[in-house]
């Protein structure tokens, strides 16, 4: 293990953390050296299931024990969202760099506390919104935005839905899901996608759509759509939708004054080793409106190779930032905490709109 290898510890051994373990195992510049869970049995089971040898990986029955391990450079937080802010602050105070599963907190006030702790202790923060790191995302920016094919964005439509069995819906409590329910857990993606398309210009107002809001018997939000209004020289709008009541969908469509682009798998591509998007520029109906004057152009992005997935590129960027801090070459990059804060502010606004009867909330 060289000096440039980032030593990572896991705070929380949920099933989905196995994907992160796989990414780190395939990485050439990071290694997992410790895992922890409030249940030592859960931690041991996770270690065995993911081939984490006790000879190289310490297994702890509490988060405190892992955070007191001086070998750990950075931590990946996967516990319930209601606990993330507390442990993110504690980890930052222990000088551990933070990669936090999304959403990283329940509200913007909690993110402010995390950011303050990170800035005070000189550690890097990043949330786990993996699609932002995909090679396709970079390609769309270059192809559609930087080249001027879209010109002015007029409208966006984005979704994140996944069907949860009916018998499970009643177990989705605010204690487990956080105050925003599906708006935080799922809406983080479509809201973040709209902000990304607008280069993180904040909307001037948001409004939850009344007929779209569904809750379970304990008041947890299970489904919601919202409109976002962006104020600029030419006003842009977005419709975002999140739901635990619909089949899996991850749609993103962006319409501009000169072009448009769309994909149906922006969160996680259909295939790990390749991804694509389609676009048109200058499209119109053909003579007599019997078709279009063009077919969409498809751009395919090759992601083959063990370190080319969006999880791998996220990890590589995180490692690069942390190693720069450790060498004294750079300070923590504030861009990632700013993205998280803006996304959370819009999540909070949508939740507030729901709470006040789906009235308009101004930001």
mmCIF file of N, CA and C in Angstrom, residues 163-277:
data_model
loop_
_atom_site.group_PDB
_atom_site.id
_atom_site.type_symbol
_atom_site.label_atom_id
_atom_site.label_comp_id
_atom_site.label_asym_id
_atom_site.label_seq_id
_atom_site.Cartn_x
_atom_site.Cartn_y
_atom_site.Cartn_z
ATOM 1 N N UNK A 163 -40.516 1.495 -7.999
ATOM 2 C CA UNK A 163 -41.686 0.891 -7.368
ATOM 3 C C UNK A 163 -41.293 0.144 -6.098
ATOM 4 N N UNK A 164 -41.944 0.508 -5.001
ATOM 5 C CA UNK A 164 -41.742 -0.156 -3.716
ATOM 6 C C UNK A 164 -42.972 -1.012 -3.428
ATOM 7 N N UNK A 165 -42.808 -2.271 -3.027
ATOM 8 C CA UNK A 165 -43.958 -3.127 -2.740
ATOM 9 C C UNK A 165 -44.900 -2.486 -1.728
ATOM 10 N N UNK A 166 -46.193 -2.706 -1.926
ATOM 11 C CA UNK A 166 -47.200 -2.049 -1.096
ATOM 12 C C UNK A 166 -47.005 -2.348 0.383
ATOM 13 N N UNK A 167 -46.607 -3.558 0.708
ATOM 14 C CA UNK A 167 -46.442 -3.913 2.117
ATOM 15 C C UNK A 167 -45.270 -3.194 2.765
ATOM 16 N N UNK A 168 -44.367 -2.671 1.948
ATOM 17 C CA UNK A 168 -43.203 -1.944 2.476
ATOM 18 C C UNK A 168 -43.503 -0.461 2.654
ATOM 19 N N UNK A 169 -44.442 0.071 1.880
ATOM 20 C CA UNK A 169 -44.712 1.513 1.887
ATOM 21 C C UNK A 169 -45.039 2.035 3.277
ATOM 22 N N UNK A 170 -45.790 1.265 4.068
ATOM 23 C CA UNK A 170 -46.178 1.721 5.399
ATOM 24 C C UNK A 170 -45.004 1.727 6.373
ATOM 25 N N UNK A 171 -43.926 1.020 5.994
ATOM 26 C CA UNK A 171 -42.755 1.007 6.870
ATOM 27 C C UNK A 171 -41.787 2.146 6.552
ATOM 28 N N UNK A 172 -42.114 2.950 5.552
ATOM 29 C CA UNK A 172 -41.273 4.094 5.201
ATOM 30 C C UNK A 172 -41.635 5.266 6.111
ATOM 31 N N UNK A 173 -41.011 5.313 7.261
ATOM 32 C CA UNK A 173 -41.303 6.344 8.245
ATOM 33 C C UNK A 173 -40.377 7.539 8.072
ATOM 34 N N UNK A 174 -40.750 8.662 8.680
ATOM 35 C CA UNK A 174 -39.906 9.849 8.632
ATOM 36 C C UNK A 174 -38.596 9.619 9.385
ATOM 37 N N UNK A 175 -38.639 8.726 10.380
ATOM 38 C CA UNK A 175 -37.415 8.403 11.118
ATOM 39 C C UNK A 175 -36.408 7.691 10.213
ATOM 40 N N UNK A 176 -36.911 6.930 9.267
ATOM 41 C CA UNK A 176 -36.027 6.211 8.347
ATOM 42 C C UNK A 176 -35.729 7.004 7.090
ATOM 43 N N UNK A 177 -36.723 7.717 6.568
ATOM 44 C CA UNK A 177 -36.610 8.374 5.271
ATOM 45 C C UNK A 177 -36.197 9.832 5.359
ATOM 46 N N UNK A 178 -36.309 10.425 6.544
ATOM 47 C CA UNK A 178 -36.064 11.850 6.660
ATOM 48 C C UNK A 178 -37.343 12.643 6.454
ATOM 49 N N UNK A 179 -37.285 13.916 6.748
ATOM 50 C CA UNK A 179 -38.470 14.754 6.743
ATOM 51 C C UNK A 179 -39.083 14.908 5.357
ATOM 52 N N UNK A 180 -38.253 14.864 4.314
ATOM 53 C CA UNK A 180 -38.756 15.120 2.962
ATOM 54 C C UNK A 180 -39.243 13.868 2.249
ATOM 55 N N UNK A 181 -39.033 12.698 2.820
ATOM 56 C CA UNK A 181 -39.501 11.462 2.197
ATOM 57 C C UNK A 181 -38.935 11.289 0.801
ATOM 58 N N UNK A 182 -39.821 10.983 -0.144
ATOM 59 C CA UNK A 182 -39.386 10.732 -1.520
ATOM 60 C C UNK A 182 -38.743 11.962 -2.158
ATOM 61 N N UNK A 183 -39.106 13.158 -1.715
ATOM 62 C CA UNK A 183 -38.529 14.375 -2.303
ATOM 63 C C UNK A 183 -37.028 14.408 -2.056
ATOM 64 N N UNK A 184 -36.599 13.960 -0.873
ATOM 65 C CA UNK A 184 -35.168 13.924 -0.591
ATOM 66 C C UNK A 184 -34.498 12.695 -1.164
ATOM 67 N N UNK A 185 -35.094 11.540 -0.933
ATOM 68 C CA UNK A 185 -34.471 10.276 -1.330
ATOM 69 C C UNK A 185 -34.408 10.114 -2.841
ATOM 70 N N UNK A 186 -35.488 10.450 -3.543
ATOM 71 C CA UNK A 186 -35.542 10.297 -4.994
ATOM 72 C C UNK A 186 -35.472 11.641 -5.719
ATOM 73 N N UNK A 187 -36.158 12.636 -5.198
ATOM 74 C CA UNK A 187 -36.212 13.935 -5.858
ATOM 75 C C UNK A 187 -34.867 14.624 -5.956
ATOM 76 N N UNK A 188 -33.924 14.195 -5.139
ATOM 77 C CA UNK A 188 -32.553 14.730 -5.214
ATOM 78 C C UNK A 188 -32.020 14.651 -6.641
ATOM 79 N N UNK A 189 -32.366 13.575 -7.355
ATOM 80 C CA UNK A 189 -31.848 13.385 -8.713
ATOM 81 C C UNK A 189 -32.481 14.342 -9.728
ATOM 82 N N UNK A 190 -33.799 14.357 -9.907
ATOM 83 C CA UNK A 190 -34.350 15.271 -10.905
ATOM 84 C C UNK A 190 -34.146 16.739 -10.576
ATOM 85 N N UNK A 191 -34.202 17.077 -9.292
ATOM 86 C CA UNK A 191 -33.924 18.460 -8.903
ATOM 87 C C UNK A 191 -32.475 18.808 -9.231
ATOM 88 N N UNK A 192 -31.565 17.903 -8.885
ATOM 89 C CA UNK A 192 -30.153 18.122 -9.197
ATOM 90 C C UNK A 192 -29.890 18.200 -10.684
ATOM 91 N N UNK A 193 -30.641 17.406 -11.474
ATOM 92 C CA UNK A 193 -30.463 17.426 -12.925
ATOM 93 C C UNK A 193 -30.872 18.773 -13.503
ATOM 94 N N UNK A 194 -31.977 19.326 -13.011
ATOM 95 C CA UNK A 194 -32.414 20.642 -13.486
ATOM 96 C C UNK A 194 -31.390 21.712 -13.123
ATOM 97 N N UNK A 195 -30.867 21.662 -11.915
ATOM 98 C CA UNK A 195 -29.848 22.630 -11.508
ATOM 99 C C UNK A 195 -28.581 22.479 -12.345
ATOM 100 N N UNK A 196 -28.186 21.230 -12.598
ATOM 101 C CA UNK A 196 -27.003 20.984 -13.439
ATOM 102 C C UNK A 196 -27.187 21.592 -14.820
ATOM 103 N N UNK A 197 -28.360 21.375 -15.411
ATOM 104 C CA UNK A 197 -28.618 21.918 -16.747
ATOM 105 C C UNK A 197 -28.571 23.443 -16.754
ATOM 106 N N UNK A 198 -28.957 24.054 -15.644
ATOM 107 C CA UNK A 198 -28.952 25.510 -15.541
ATOM 108 C C UNK A 198 -27.637 26.044 -14.963
ATOM 109 N N UNK A 199 -26.605 25.199 -14.970
ATOM 110 C CA UNK A 199 -25.283 25.586 -14.437
ATOM 111 C C UNK A 199 -25.393 26.094 -13.002
ATOM 112 N N UNK A 200 -26.319 25.491 -12.251
ATOM 113 C CA UNK A 200 -26.543 25.750 -10.827
ATOM 114 C C UNK A 200 -27.039 27.163 -10.540
ATOM 115 N N UNK A 201 -27.683 27.763 -11.537
ATOM 116 C CA UNK A 201 -28.490 28.939 -11.269
ATOM 117 C C UNK A 201 -29.707 28.480 -10.478
ATOM 118 N N UNK A 202 -30.015 29.147 -9.393
ATOM 119 C CA UNK A 202 -31.144 28.730 -8.562
ATOM 120 C C UNK A 202 -32.470 29.182 -9.161
ATOM 121 N N UNK A 203 -33.519 28.371 -9.005
ATOM 122 C CA UNK A 203 -34.843 28.817 -9.437
ATOM 123 C C UNK A 203 -35.315 29.979 -8.562
ATOM 124 N N UNK A 204 -36.206 30.788 -9.106
ATOM 125 C CA UNK A 204 -36.758 31.885 -8.317
ATOM 126 C C UNK A 204 -37.964 31.418 -7.516
ATOM 127 N N UNK A 205 -38.599 30.336 -7.976
ATOM 128 C CA UNK A 205 -39.748 29.819 -7.235
ATOM 129 C C UNK A 205 -39.956 28.348 -7.562
ATOM 130 N N UNK A 206 -40.609 27.646 -6.640
ATOM 131 C CA UNK A 206 -40.993 26.252 -6.861
ATOM 132 C C UNK A 206 -42.424 26.067 -6.371
ATOM 133 N N UNK A 207 -43.092 25.073 -6.934
ATOM 134 C CA UNK A 207 -44.462 24.783 -6.512
ATOM 135 C C UNK A 207 -44.724 23.295 -6.673
ATOM 136 N N UNK A 208 -45.084 22.639 -5.581
ATOM 137 C CA UNK A 208 -45.501 21.246 -5.670
ATOM 138 C C UNK A 208 -46.857 21.181 -6.366
ATOM 139 N N UNK A 209 -47.060 20.171 -7.204
ATOM 140 C CA UNK A 209 -48.312 20.038 -7.936
ATOM 141 C C UNK A 209 -49.289 19.214 -7.108
ATOM 142 N N UNK A 210 -50.420 19.790 -6.715
ATOM 143 C CA UNK A 210 -51.306 19.168 -5.714
ATOM 144 C C UNK A 210 -51.712 17.731 -6.021
ATOM 145 N N UNK A 211 -52.120 17.462 -7.251
ATOM 146 C CA UNK A 211 -52.631 16.130 -7.570
ATOM 147 C C UNK A 211 -51.542 15.068 -7.559
ATOM 148 N N UNK A 212 -50.282 15.487 -7.495
ATOM 149 C CA UNK A 212 -49.181 14.527 -7.559
ATOM 150 C C UNK A 212 -48.735 14.025 -6.200
ATOM 151 N N UNK A 213 -49.139 14.697 -5.137
ATOM 152 C CA UNK A 213 -48.614 14.389 -3.802
ATOM 153 C C UNK A 213 -49.366 13.216 -3.192
ATOM 154 N N UNK A 214 -48.600 12.197 -2.791
ATOM 155 C CA UNK A 214 -49.184 11.038 -2.116
ATOM 156 C C UNK A 214 -48.354 10.732 -0.877
ATOM 157 N N UNK A 215 -49.020 10.343 0.198
ATOM 158 C CA UNK A 215 -48.336 9.992 1.446
ATOM 159 C C UNK A 215 -48.871 8.664 1.953
ATOM 160 N N UNK A 216 -48.133 8.040 2.867
ATOM 161 C CA UNK A 216 -48.664 6.850 3.529
ATOM 162 C C UNK A 216 -49.381 7.268 4.807
ATOM 163 N N UNK A 217 -49.795 6.296 5.609
ATOM 164 C CA UNK A 217 -50.630 6.605 6.779
ATOM 165 C C UNK A 217 -49.902 7.372 7.865
ATOM 166 N N UNK A 218 -48.570 7.359 7.836
ATOM 167 C CA UNK A 218 -47.805 8.096 8.846
ATOM 168 C C UNK A 218 -47.286 9.417 8.307
ATOM 169 N N UNK A 219 -47.718 9.796 7.103
ATOM 170 C CA UNK A 219 -47.392 11.115 6.577
ATOM 171 C C UNK A 219 -46.117 11.216 5.767
ATOM 172 N N UNK A 220 -45.446 10.099 5.523
ATOM 173 C CA UNK A 220 -44.235 10.134 4.702
ATOM 174 C C UNK A 220 -44.611 10.367 3.245
ATOM 175 N N UNK A 221 -43.961 11.313 2.601
ATOM 176 C CA UNK A 221 -44.243 11.613 1.196
ATOM 177 C C UNK A 221 -43.718 10.480 0.329
ATOM 178 N N UNK A 222 -44.619 9.898 -0.462
ATOM 179 C CA UNK A 222 -44.266 8.771 -1.325
ATOM 180 C C UNK A 222 -44.136 9.182 -2.786
ATOM 181 N N UNK A 223 -44.766 10.280 -3.157
ATOM 182 C CA UNK A 223 -44.751 10.705 -4.558
ATOM 183 C C UNK A 223 -45.002 12.197 -4.629
ATOM 184 N N UNK A 224 -44.331 12.866 -5.585
ATOM 185 C CA UNK A 224 -44.512 14.311 -5.708
ATOM 186 C C UNK A 224 -43.959 14.788 -7.042
ATOM 187 N N UNK A 225 -44.663 15.713 -7.663
ATOM 188 C CA UNK A 225 -44.153 16.454 -8.812
ATOM 189 C C UNK A 225 -44.085 17.924 -8.422
ATOM 190 N N UNK A 226 -43.200 18.649 -9.058
ATOM 191 C CA UNK A 226 -43.073 20.076 -8.761
ATOM 192 C C UNK A 226 -42.626 20.820 -9.997
ATOM 193 N N UNK A 227 -43.020 22.081 -10.074
ATOM 194 C CA UNK A 227 -42.548 22.965 -11.133
ATOM 195 C C UNK A 227 -41.505 23.916 -10.563
ATOM 196 N N UNK A 228 -40.462 24.137 -11.334
ATOM 197 C CA UNK A 228 -39.392 25.052 -10.955
ATOM 198 C C UNK A 228 -39.335 26.167 -11.992
ATOM 199 N N UNK A 229 -39.301 27.404 -11.517
ATOM 200 C CA UNK A 229 -39.235 28.553 -12.419
ATOM 201 C C UNK A 229 -37.883 29.230 -12.242
ATOM 202 N N UNK A 230 -37.158 29.339 -13.344
ATOM 203 C CA UNK A 230 -35.849 29.978 -13.322
ATOM 204 C C UNK A 230 -35.959 31.354 -13.962
ATOM 205 N N UNK A 231 -35.493 32.360 -13.253
ATOM 206 C CA UNK A 231 -35.541 33.707 -13.784
ATOM 207 C C UNK A 231 -34.237 34.067 -14.452
ATOM 208 N N UNK A 232 -34.288 34.480 -15.698
ATOM 209 C CA UNK A 232 -33.106 34.900 -16.437
ATOM 210 C C UNK A 232 -33.575 35.796 -17.570
ATOM 211 N N UNK A 233 -32.688 36.120 -18.478
ATOM 212 C CA UNK A 233 -33.081 36.934 -19.625
ATOM 213 C C UNK A 233 -34.246 36.290 -20.353
ATOM 214 N N UNK A 234 -34.171 34.975 -20.530
ATOM 215 C CA UNK A 234 -35.267 34.187 -21.090
ATOM 216 C C UNK A 234 -35.635 33.128 -20.050
ATOM 217 N N UNK A 235 -36.852 33.204 -19.543
ATOM 218 C CA UNK A 235 -37.255 32.339 -18.448
ATOM 219 C C UNK A 235 -37.254 30.863 -18.865
ATOM 220 N N UNK A 236 -36.723 30.015 -17.974
ATOM 221 C CA UNK A 236 -36.741 28.571 -18.166
ATOM 222 C C UNK A 236 -37.596 27.939 -17.074
ATOM 223 N N UNK A 237 -38.185 26.797 -17.386
ATOM 224 C CA UNK A 237 -38.996 26.074 -16.422
ATOM 225 C C UNK A 237 -38.563 24.611 -16.381
ATOM 226 N N UNK A 238 -38.918 23.950 -15.299
ATOM 227 C CA UNK A 238 -38.643 22.519 -15.175
ATOM 228 C C UNK A 238 -39.806 21.854 -14.461
ATOM 229 N N UNK A 239 -40.107 20.644 -14.865
ATOM 230 C CA UNK A 239 -41.026 19.777 -14.130
ATOM 231 C C UNK A 239 -40.214 18.590 -13.637
ATOM 232 N N UNK A 240 -40.229 18.360 -12.329
ATOM 233 C CA UNK A 240 -39.503 17.230 -11.755
ATOM 234 C C UNK A 240 -40.514 16.316 -11.069
ATOM 235 N N UNK A 241 -40.238 15.026 -11.121
ATOM 236 C CA UNK A 241 -41.162 14.049 -10.547
ATOM 237 C C UNK A 241 -40.382 12.953 -9.843
ATOM 238 N N UNK A 242 -40.844 12.590 -8.643
ATOM 239 C CA UNK A 242 -40.232 11.489 -7.889
ATOM 240 C C UNK A 242 -41.343 10.664 -7.259
ATOM 241 N N UNK A 243 -41.132 9.348 -7.196
ATOM 242 C CA UNK A 243 -42.210 8.507 -6.681
ATOM 243 C C UNK A 243 -41.715 7.121 -6.320
ATOM 244 N N UNK A 244 -42.281 6.587 -5.231
ATOM 245 C CA UNK A 244 -42.105 5.185 -4.868
ATOM 246 C C UNK A 244 -43.280 4.348 -5.382
ATOM 247 N N UNK A 245 -44.173 4.954 -6.157
ATOM 248 C CA UNK A 245 -45.395 4.290 -6.584
ATOM 249 C C UNK A 245 -45.390 3.912 -8.055
ATOM 250 N N UNK A 246 -44.321 4.214 -8.771
ATOM 251 C CA UNK A 246 -44.242 3.960 -10.206
ATOM 252 C C UNK A 246 -43.035 3.102 -10.540
ATOM 253 N N UNK A 247 -43.123 2.413 -11.655
ATOM 254 C CA UNK A 247 -42.002 1.617 -12.155
ATOM 255 C C UNK A 247 -40.766 2.493 -12.324
ATOM 256 N N UNK A 248 -39.623 1.845 -12.321
ATOM 257 C CA UNK A 248 -38.356 2.555 -12.466
ATOM 258 C C UNK A 248 -38.355 3.457 -13.695
ATOM 259 N N UNK A 249 -38.036 4.717 -13.484
ATOM 260 C CA UNK A 249 -37.818 5.649 -14.583
ATOM 261 C C UNK A 249 -36.794 6.683 -14.153
ATOM 262 N N UNK A 250 -35.888 7.010 -15.063
ATOM 263 C CA UNK A 250 -34.899 8.065 -14.815
ATOM 264 C C UNK A 250 -34.755 8.851 -16.117
ATOM 265 N N UNK A 251 -35.740 9.685 -16.380
ATOM 266 C CA UNK A 251 -35.791 10.440 -17.625
ATOM 267 C C UNK A 251 -35.208 11.838 -17.428
ATOM 268 N N UNK A 252 -34.528 12.305 -18.439
ATOM 269 C CA UNK A 252 -34.056 13.688 -18.449
ATOM 270 C C UNK A 252 -34.157 14.214 -19.869
ATOM 271 N N UNK A 253 -34.977 15.236 -20.064
ATOM 272 C CA UNK A 253 -35.142 15.882 -21.363
ATOM 273 C C UNK A 253 -34.909 17.378 -21.186
ATOM 274 N N UNK A 254 -34.118 17.941 -22.069
ATOM 275 C CA UNK A 254 -33.790 19.367 -22.003
ATOM 276 C C UNK A 254 -34.078 19.981 -23.373
ATOM 277 N N UNK A 255 -34.915 20.999 -23.381
ATOM 278 C CA UNK A 255 -35.272 21.669 -24.629
ATOM 279 C C UNK A 255 -34.713 23.087 -24.621
ATOM 280 N N UNK A 256 -34.013 23.426 -25.688
ATOM 281 C CA UNK A 256 -33.456 24.760 -25.814
ATOM 282 C C UNK A 256 -34.035 25.491 -27.008
ATOM 283 N N UNK A 257 -33.612 26.725 -27.207
ATOM 284 C CA UNK A 257 -34.141 27.524 -28.308
ATOM 285 C C UNK A 257 -33.678 27.019 -29.663
ATOM 286 N N UNK A 258 -32.577 26.261 -29.703
ATOM 287 C CA UNK A 258 -32.057 25.762 -30.972
ATOM 288 C C UNK A 258 -31.887 24.246 -31.013
ATOM 289 N N UNK A 259 -31.983 23.579 -29.877
ATOM 290 C CA UNK A 259 -31.761 22.145 -29.862
ATOM 291 C C UNK A 259 -32.386 21.494 -28.650
ATOM 292 N N UNK A 260 -32.335 20.163 -28.611
ATOM 293 C CA UNK A 260 -32.862 19.418 -27.465
ATOM 294 C C UNK A 260 -32.070 18.130 -27.310
ATOM 295 N N UNK A 261 -32.081 17.595 -26.101
ATOM 296 C CA UNK A 261 -31.406 16.335 -25.823
ATOM 297 C C UNK A 261 -32.215 15.568 -24.799
ATOM 298 N N UNK A 262 -32.106 14.246 -24.834
ATOM 299 C CA UNK A 262 -32.828 13.461 -23.843
ATOM 300 C C UNK A 262 -32.151 12.111 -23.648
ATOM 301 N N UNK A 263 -32.447 11.537 -22.504
ATOM 302 C CA UNK A 263 -32.024 10.171 -22.197
ATOM 303 C C UNK A 263 -33.004 9.605 -21.183
ATOM 304 N N UNK A 264 -33.076 8.296 -21.109
ATOM 305 C CA UNK A 264 -34.006 7.632 -20.198
ATOM 306 C C UNK A 264 -33.299 6.908 -19.060
ATOM 307 N N UNK A 265 -32.013 7.122 -18.923
ATOM 308 C CA UNK A 265 -31.239 6.380 -17.920
ATOM 309 C C UNK A 265 -30.135 7.237 -17.319
ATOM 310 N N UNK A 266 -30.424 8.522 -17.055
ATOM 311 C CA UNK A 266 -29.347 9.427 -16.650
ATOM 312 C C UNK A 266 -28.774 9.106 -15.276
ATOM 313 N N UNK A 267 -29.560 8.500 -14.389
ATOM 314 C CA UNK A 267 -29.064 8.202 -13.036
ATOM 315 C C UNK A 267 -28.102 7.018 -13.059
ATOM 316 N N UNK A 268 -28.546 5.911 -13.632
ATOM 317 C CA UNK A 268 -27.719 4.719 -13.815
ATOM 318 C C UNK A 268 -27.945 4.231 -15.238
ATOM 319 N N UNK A 269 -26.934 4.212 -16.078
ATOM 320 C CA UNK A 269 -27.122 3.797 -17.471
ATOM 321 C C UNK A 269 -27.641 2.363 -17.571
ATOM 322 N N UNK A 270 -28.321 2.089 -18.685
ATOM 323 C CA UNK A 270 -28.817 0.737 -18.933
ATOM 324 C C UNK A 270 -27.689 -0.290 -18.832
ATOM 325 N N UNK A 271 -26.512 0.077 -19.325
ATOM 326 C CA UNK A 271 -25.358 -0.817 -19.302
ATOM 327 C C UNK A 271 -24.183 -0.095 -18.649
ATOM 328 N N UNK A 272 -23.428 -0.844 -17.855
ATOM 329 C CA UNK A 272 -22.324 -0.215 -17.129
ATOM 330 C C UNK A 272 -21.188 0.202 -18.060
ATOM 331 N N UNK A 273 -20.977 -0.545 -19.139
ATOM 332 C CA UNK A 273 -19.798 -0.307 -19.961
ATOM 333 C C UNK A 273 -20.043 0.610 -21.152
ATOM 334 N N UNK A 274 -21.281 1.080 -21.314
ATOM 335 C CA UNK A 274 -21.557 2.009 -22.412
ATOM 336 C C UNK A 274 -22.790 2.832 -22.057
ATOM 337 N N UNK A 275 -22.864 4.018 -22.616
ATOM 338 C CA UNK A 275 -24.014 4.886 -22.386
ATOM 339 C C UNK A 275 -24.175 5.785 -23.600
ATOM 340 N N UNK A 276 -25.370 6.326 -23.777
ATOM 341 C CA UNK A 276 -25.606 7.175 -24.933
ATOM 342 C C UNK A 276 -26.651 8.231 -24.604
ATOM 343 N N UNK A 277 -26.694 9.239 -25.458
ATOM 344 C CA UNK A 277 -27.766 10.222 -25.415
ATOM 345 C C UNK A 277 -28.075 10.622 -26.847
#
